[in-house]
Amino acid sequence: MELRKRLTVRPRRAAATPPGAPGVSPGAPAARERGLFGINVRYFALRAVLFGVVLAVVLLLGAGGFLAFVLALVVSGLMSYPLALRQRRAVLAVMENRHGGQR
């Protein structure tokens, strides 16, 4: 009975949020600790995956060769603007912190 009482009274610890979790704002300390290199790698990976997916879709739709590459480049570029907004803001926050708020 006492063991059960100890287990039920024990408070739960909150789980730590990983640095790249959606709830973390770009100006948060986790974003500053990650550094500019990590943020840039994440941004490049997001854009590369997006380009690959769009290229695969364009190729499946029947476009081929150079036309498929150009279409995928344009479409993925347009799509990455709103989809990679958080990574761009994180880069700006790190740059502002390094330069003391000056642009």
Short mmCIF file of N, CA and C in Angstrom, two decimals:
data_model
loop_
_atom_site.label_atom_id
_atom_site.label_comp_id
_atom_site.label_asym_id
_atom_site.label_seq_id
_atom_site.Cartn_x
_atom_site.Cartn_y
_atom_site.Cartn_z
N MET A 1 0.82 -1.19 0.00
CA MET A 1 0.00 0.00 0.00
C MET A 1 0.87 1.25 0.00
N GLU A 2 1.92 1.27 0.81
CA GLU A 2 2.77 2.45 0.86
C GLU A 2 3.53 2.66 -0.44
N LEU A 3 3.95 1.58 -1.09
CA LEU A 3 4.63 1.69 -2.38
C LEU A 3 3.70 2.31 -3.41
N ARG A 4 2.47 1.89 -3.44
CA ARG A 4 1.50 2.45 -4.38
C ARG A 4 1.28 3.94 -4.09
N LYS A 5 1.24 4.29 -2.82
CA LYS A 5 1.04 5.68 -2.45
C LYS A 5 2.22 6.54 -2.91
N ARG A 6 3.44 6.04 -2.75
CA ARG A 6 4.62 6.79 -3.19
C ARG A 6 4.62 6.97 -4.71
N LEU A 7 4.20 5.96 -5.43
CA LEU A 7 4.20 6.05 -6.88
C LEU A 7 3.15 7.03 -7.40
N THR A 8 2.01 7.10 -6.74
CA THR A 8 0.96 7.99 -7.22
C THR A 8 1.18 9.43 -6.81
N VAL A 9 1.88 9.66 -5.69
CA VAL A 9 2.09 11.02 -5.21
C VAL A 9 3.26 11.68 -5.93
N ARG A 10 4.15 10.90 -6.45
CA ARG A 10 5.36 11.43 -7.09
C ARG A 10 5.00 12.31 -8.29
N PRO A 11 5.47 13.55 -8.32
CA PRO A 11 5.15 14.44 -9.45
C PRO A 11 5.93 14.02 -10.69
N ARG A 12 5.32 14.24 -11.84
CA ARG A 12 5.98 13.91 -13.10
C ARG A 12 6.82 15.09 -13.56
N ARG A 13 7.96 14.76 -14.13
CA ARG A 13 8.80 15.80 -14.71
C ARG A 13 8.35 16.08 -16.13
N ALA A 14 8.42 17.31 -16.52
CA ALA A 14 8.06 17.67 -17.89
C ALA A 14 9.17 17.21 -18.82
N ALA A 15 8.78 16.71 -19.97
CA ALA A 15 9.76 16.25 -20.96
C ALA A 15 10.47 17.46 -21.56
N ALA A 16 11.77 17.30 -21.76
CA ALA A 16 12.55 18.38 -22.37
C ALA A 16 12.21 18.47 -23.85
N THR A 17 12.06 19.68 -24.34
CA THR A 17 11.75 19.89 -25.74
C THR A 17 13.04 19.90 -26.54
N PRO A 18 13.12 19.10 -27.60
CA PRO A 18 14.33 19.10 -28.42
C PRO A 18 14.51 20.45 -29.12
N PRO A 19 15.78 20.80 -29.49
CA PRO A 19 16.04 22.12 -30.07
C PRO A 19 15.26 22.43 -31.33
N GLY A 20 14.93 21.45 -32.15
CA GLY A 20 14.24 21.72 -33.40
C GLY A 20 12.75 21.52 -33.33
N ALA A 21 12.19 21.45 -32.13
CA ALA A 21 10.76 21.18 -31.98
C ALA A 21 9.95 22.35 -32.51
N PRO A 22 8.73 22.07 -33.00
CA PRO A 22 7.91 23.13 -33.57
C PRO A 22 7.54 24.24 -32.59
N GLY A 23 7.49 23.96 -31.30
CA GLY A 23 7.09 24.97 -30.33
C GLY A 23 8.19 25.95 -29.96
N VAL A 24 9.40 25.75 -30.45
CA VAL A 24 10.52 26.60 -30.08
C VAL A 24 10.59 27.78 -31.04
N SER A 25 10.64 28.99 -30.50
CA SER A 25 10.72 30.16 -31.35
C SER A 25 12.15 30.35 -31.84
N PRO A 26 12.35 31.00 -33.00
CA PRO A 26 13.69 31.15 -33.56
C PRO A 26 14.63 31.94 -32.67
N GLY A 27 14.13 32.85 -31.86
CA GLY A 27 15.00 33.65 -31.02
C GLY A 27 15.26 33.02 -29.66
N ALA A 28 14.76 31.81 -29.45
CA ALA A 28 14.93 31.14 -28.17
C ALA A 28 16.39 30.74 -27.96
N PRO A 29 16.81 30.51 -26.71
CA PRO A 29 18.20 30.13 -26.44
C PRO A 29 18.63 28.88 -27.19
N ALA A 30 17.72 27.93 -27.42
CA ALA A 30 18.10 26.71 -28.13
C ALA A 30 18.54 27.03 -29.55
N ALA A 31 17.89 27.99 -30.20
CA ALA A 31 18.27 28.36 -31.56
C ALA A 31 19.65 29.03 -31.55
N ARG A 32 19.94 29.81 -30.53
CA ARG A 32 21.25 30.47 -30.47
C ARG A 32 22.35 29.47 -30.20
N GLU A 33 22.07 28.45 -29.38
CA GLU A 33 23.08 27.45 -29.06
C GLU A 33 23.38 26.55 -30.25
N ARG A 34 22.40 26.36 -31.11
CA ARG A 34 22.56 25.47 -32.25
C ARG A 34 23.61 26.00 -33.22
N GLY A 35 23.69 27.28 -33.35
CA GLY A 35 24.69 27.89 -34.19
C GLY A 35 24.22 28.06 -35.61
N LEU A 36 24.95 28.88 -36.31
CA LEU A 36 24.60 29.22 -37.67
C LEU A 36 24.79 28.04 -38.62
N PHE A 37 25.82 27.23 -38.40
CA PHE A 37 26.08 26.09 -39.27
C PHE A 37 24.93 25.09 -39.24
N GLY A 38 24.45 24.76 -38.05
CA GLY A 38 23.37 23.80 -37.92
C GLY A 38 22.08 24.29 -38.57
N ILE A 39 21.80 25.57 -38.41
CA ILE A 39 20.60 26.14 -39.01
C ILE A 39 20.71 26.13 -40.52
N ASN A 40 21.89 26.47 -41.05
CA ASN A 40 22.08 26.47 -42.50
C ASN A 40 21.99 25.06 -43.08
N VAL A 41 22.50 24.07 -42.37
CA VAL A 41 22.41 22.68 -42.84
C VAL A 41 20.94 22.25 -42.89
N ARG A 42 20.19 22.60 -41.88
CA ARG A 42 18.76 22.26 -41.85
C ARG A 42 18.02 22.95 -42.99
N TYR A 43 18.33 24.21 -43.26
CA TYR A 43 17.69 24.97 -44.34
C TYR A 43 18.02 24.35 -45.70
N PHE A 44 19.29 24.01 -45.91
CA PHE A 44 19.70 23.38 -47.17
C PHE A 44 19.03 22.02 -47.35
N ALA A 45 18.96 21.24 -46.28
CA ALA A 45 18.33 19.92 -46.37
C ALA A 45 16.85 20.05 -46.70
N LEU A 46 16.17 21.01 -46.10
CA LEU A 46 14.76 21.23 -46.40
C LEU A 46 14.57 21.58 -47.87
N ARG A 47 15.41 22.47 -48.38
CA ARG A 47 15.27 22.88 -49.79
C ARG A 47 15.64 21.75 -50.73
N ALA A 48 16.64 20.94 -50.38
CA ALA A 48 17.04 19.83 -51.24
C ALA A 48 15.96 18.76 -51.29
N VAL A 49 15.36 18.45 -50.16
CA VAL A 49 14.27 17.45 -50.13
C VAL A 49 13.07 17.97 -50.92
N LEU A 50 12.75 19.22 -50.73
CA LEU A 50 11.63 19.82 -51.47
C LEU A 50 11.89 19.77 -52.98
N PHE A 51 13.10 20.09 -53.41
CA PHE A 51 13.44 20.02 -54.83
C PHE A 51 13.32 18.59 -55.34
N GLY A 52 13.81 17.62 -54.57
CA GLY A 52 13.73 16.22 -54.99
C GLY A 52 12.29 15.75 -55.15
N VAL A 53 11.43 16.13 -54.22
CA VAL A 53 10.02 15.73 -54.29
C VAL A 53 9.35 16.37 -55.51
N VAL A 54 9.60 17.66 -55.71
CA VAL A 54 8.99 18.34 -56.85
C VAL A 54 9.52 17.78 -58.16
N LEU A 55 10.81 17.47 -58.22
CA LEU A 55 11.38 16.88 -59.44
C LEU A 55 10.76 15.52 -59.73
N ALA A 56 10.56 14.72 -58.71
CA ALA A 56 9.93 13.41 -58.90
C ALA A 56 8.50 13.57 -59.42
N VAL A 57 7.76 14.52 -58.88
CA VAL A 57 6.38 14.75 -59.33
C VAL A 57 6.38 15.24 -60.78
N VAL A 58 7.26 16.15 -61.11
CA VAL A 58 7.32 16.67 -62.48
C VAL A 58 7.69 15.56 -63.46
N LEU A 59 8.62 14.70 -63.07
CA LEU A 59 8.99 13.57 -63.94
C LEU A 59 7.83 12.58 -64.09
N LEU A 60 7.08 12.35 -63.02
CA LEU A 60 5.92 11.46 -63.11
C LEU A 60 4.81 12.04 -63.98
N LEU A 61 4.74 13.37 -64.04
CA LEU A 61 3.73 14.00 -64.88
C LEU A 61 4.09 13.97 -66.36
N GLY A 62 5.30 13.57 -66.67
CA GLY A 62 5.66 13.39 -68.07
C GLY A 62 6.68 14.36 -68.63
N ALA A 63 7.04 15.38 -67.89
CA ALA A 63 8.09 16.29 -68.39
C ALA A 63 9.42 15.58 -68.27
N GLY A 64 10.30 15.84 -69.21
CA GLY A 64 11.57 15.14 -69.17
C GLY A 64 12.75 16.05 -69.42
N GLY A 65 13.91 15.58 -69.01
CA GLY A 65 15.17 16.27 -69.28
C GLY A 65 15.30 17.62 -68.63
N PHE A 66 15.79 18.56 -69.44
CA PHE A 66 16.08 19.90 -68.95
C PHE A 66 14.81 20.63 -68.50
N LEU A 67 13.71 20.41 -69.20
CA LEU A 67 12.44 21.05 -68.83
C LEU A 67 12.00 20.63 -67.43
N ALA A 68 12.14 19.37 -67.10
CA ALA A 68 11.76 18.88 -65.77
C ALA A 68 12.63 19.53 -64.70
N PHE A 69 13.92 19.65 -64.97
CA PHE A 69 14.83 20.27 -64.01
C PHE A 69 14.47 21.73 -63.77
N VAL A 70 14.21 22.48 -64.84
CA VAL A 70 13.89 23.90 -64.71
C VAL A 70 12.54 24.08 -64.00
N LEU A 71 11.54 23.28 -64.39
CA LEU A 71 10.24 23.37 -63.72
C LEU A 71 10.36 23.06 -62.23
N ALA A 72 11.10 22.01 -61.90
CA ALA A 72 11.28 21.66 -60.49
C ALA A 72 12.02 22.74 -59.74
N LEU A 73 12.99 23.36 -60.37
CA LEU A 73 13.75 24.44 -59.73
C LEU A 73 12.85 25.63 -59.42
N VAL A 74 12.03 26.01 -60.39
CA VAL A 74 11.15 27.17 -60.20
C VAL A 74 10.07 26.86 -59.15
N VAL A 75 9.40 25.72 -59.29
CA VAL A 75 8.30 25.39 -58.38
C VAL A 75 8.81 25.19 -56.95
N SER A 76 9.93 24.48 -56.79
CA SER A 76 10.45 24.27 -55.43
C SER A 76 10.96 25.58 -54.82
N GLY A 77 11.48 26.46 -55.65
CA GLY A 77 11.91 27.77 -55.15
C GLY A 77 10.74 28.58 -54.63
N LEU A 78 9.62 28.56 -55.38
CA LEU A 78 8.43 29.28 -54.94
C LEU A 78 7.82 28.65 -53.70
N MET A 79 7.84 27.33 -53.61
CA MET A 79 7.28 26.65 -52.45
C MET A 79 8.14 26.80 -51.21
N SER A 80 9.45 26.92 -51.39
CA SER A 80 10.34 26.99 -50.23
C SER A 80 10.25 28.33 -49.51
N TYR A 81 9.77 29.35 -50.21
CA TYR A 81 9.70 30.65 -49.54
C TYR A 81 8.80 30.61 -48.31
N PRO A 82 7.56 30.15 -48.40
CA PRO A 82 6.75 30.09 -47.16
C PRO A 82 7.11 28.89 -46.27
N LEU A 83 7.58 27.78 -46.87
CA LEU A 83 7.85 26.59 -46.08
C LEU A 83 9.13 26.69 -45.25
N ALA A 84 10.09 27.48 -45.68
CA ALA A 84 11.36 27.59 -44.96
C ALA A 84 11.47 28.92 -44.21
N LEU A 85 10.35 29.54 -43.95
CA LEU A 85 10.35 30.84 -43.27
C LEU A 85 10.96 30.76 -41.88
N ARG A 86 10.66 29.68 -41.14
CA ARG A 86 11.18 29.55 -39.78
C ARG A 86 12.71 29.46 -39.77
N GLN A 87 13.28 28.71 -40.72
CA GLN A 87 14.74 28.59 -40.78
C GLN A 87 15.38 29.93 -41.15
N ARG A 88 14.76 30.68 -42.07
CA ARG A 88 15.32 31.98 -42.43
C ARG A 88 15.29 32.94 -41.24
N ARG A 89 14.20 32.90 -40.48
CA ARG A 89 14.11 33.76 -39.30
C ARG A 89 15.13 33.36 -38.24
N ALA A 90 15.40 32.07 -38.12
CA ALA A 90 16.40 31.61 -37.15
C ALA A 90 17.79 32.10 -37.55
N VAL A 91 18.10 32.07 -38.84
CA VAL A 91 19.39 32.58 -39.31
C VAL A 91 19.50 34.07 -39.01
N LEU A 92 18.43 34.82 -39.27
CA LEU A 92 18.46 36.25 -38.97
C LEU A 92 18.64 36.52 -37.48
N ALA A 93 17.99 35.72 -36.64
CA ALA A 93 18.12 35.90 -35.19
C ALA A 93 19.55 35.65 -34.74
N VAL A 94 20.19 34.61 -35.26
CA VAL A 94 21.57 34.31 -34.89
C VAL A 94 22.49 35.42 -35.37
N MET A 95 22.27 35.90 -36.59
CA MET A 95 23.12 36.97 -37.12
C MET A 95 22.95 38.26 -36.31
N GLU A 96 21.72 38.58 -35.92
CA GLU A 96 21.52 39.76 -35.09
C GLU A 96 22.17 39.63 -33.73
N ASN A 97 22.13 38.44 -33.16
CA ASN A 97 22.78 38.22 -31.85
C ASN A 97 24.29 38.34 -31.97
N ARG A 98 24.85 37.89 -33.06
CA ARG A 98 26.31 37.98 -33.24
C ARG A 98 26.77 39.40 -33.46
N HIS A 99 25.95 40.20 -34.11
CA HIS A 99 26.34 41.56 -34.43
C HIS A 99 25.72 42.60 -33.49
N GLY A 100 25.17 42.15 -32.40
CA GLY A 100 24.63 43.05 -31.39
C GLY A 100 23.40 43.78 -31.85
N GLY A 101 22.58 43.18 -32.68
CA GLY A 101 21.34 43.81 -33.12
C GLY A 101 21.50 44.70 -34.32
N GLN A 102 22.72 44.85 -34.84
CA GLN A 102 22.93 45.67 -36.04
C GLN A 102 22.83 44.80 -37.28
N ARG A 103 22.28 45.38 -38.33
CA ARG A 103 22.18 44.65 -39.61
C ARG A 103 23.22 45.12 -40.56
#
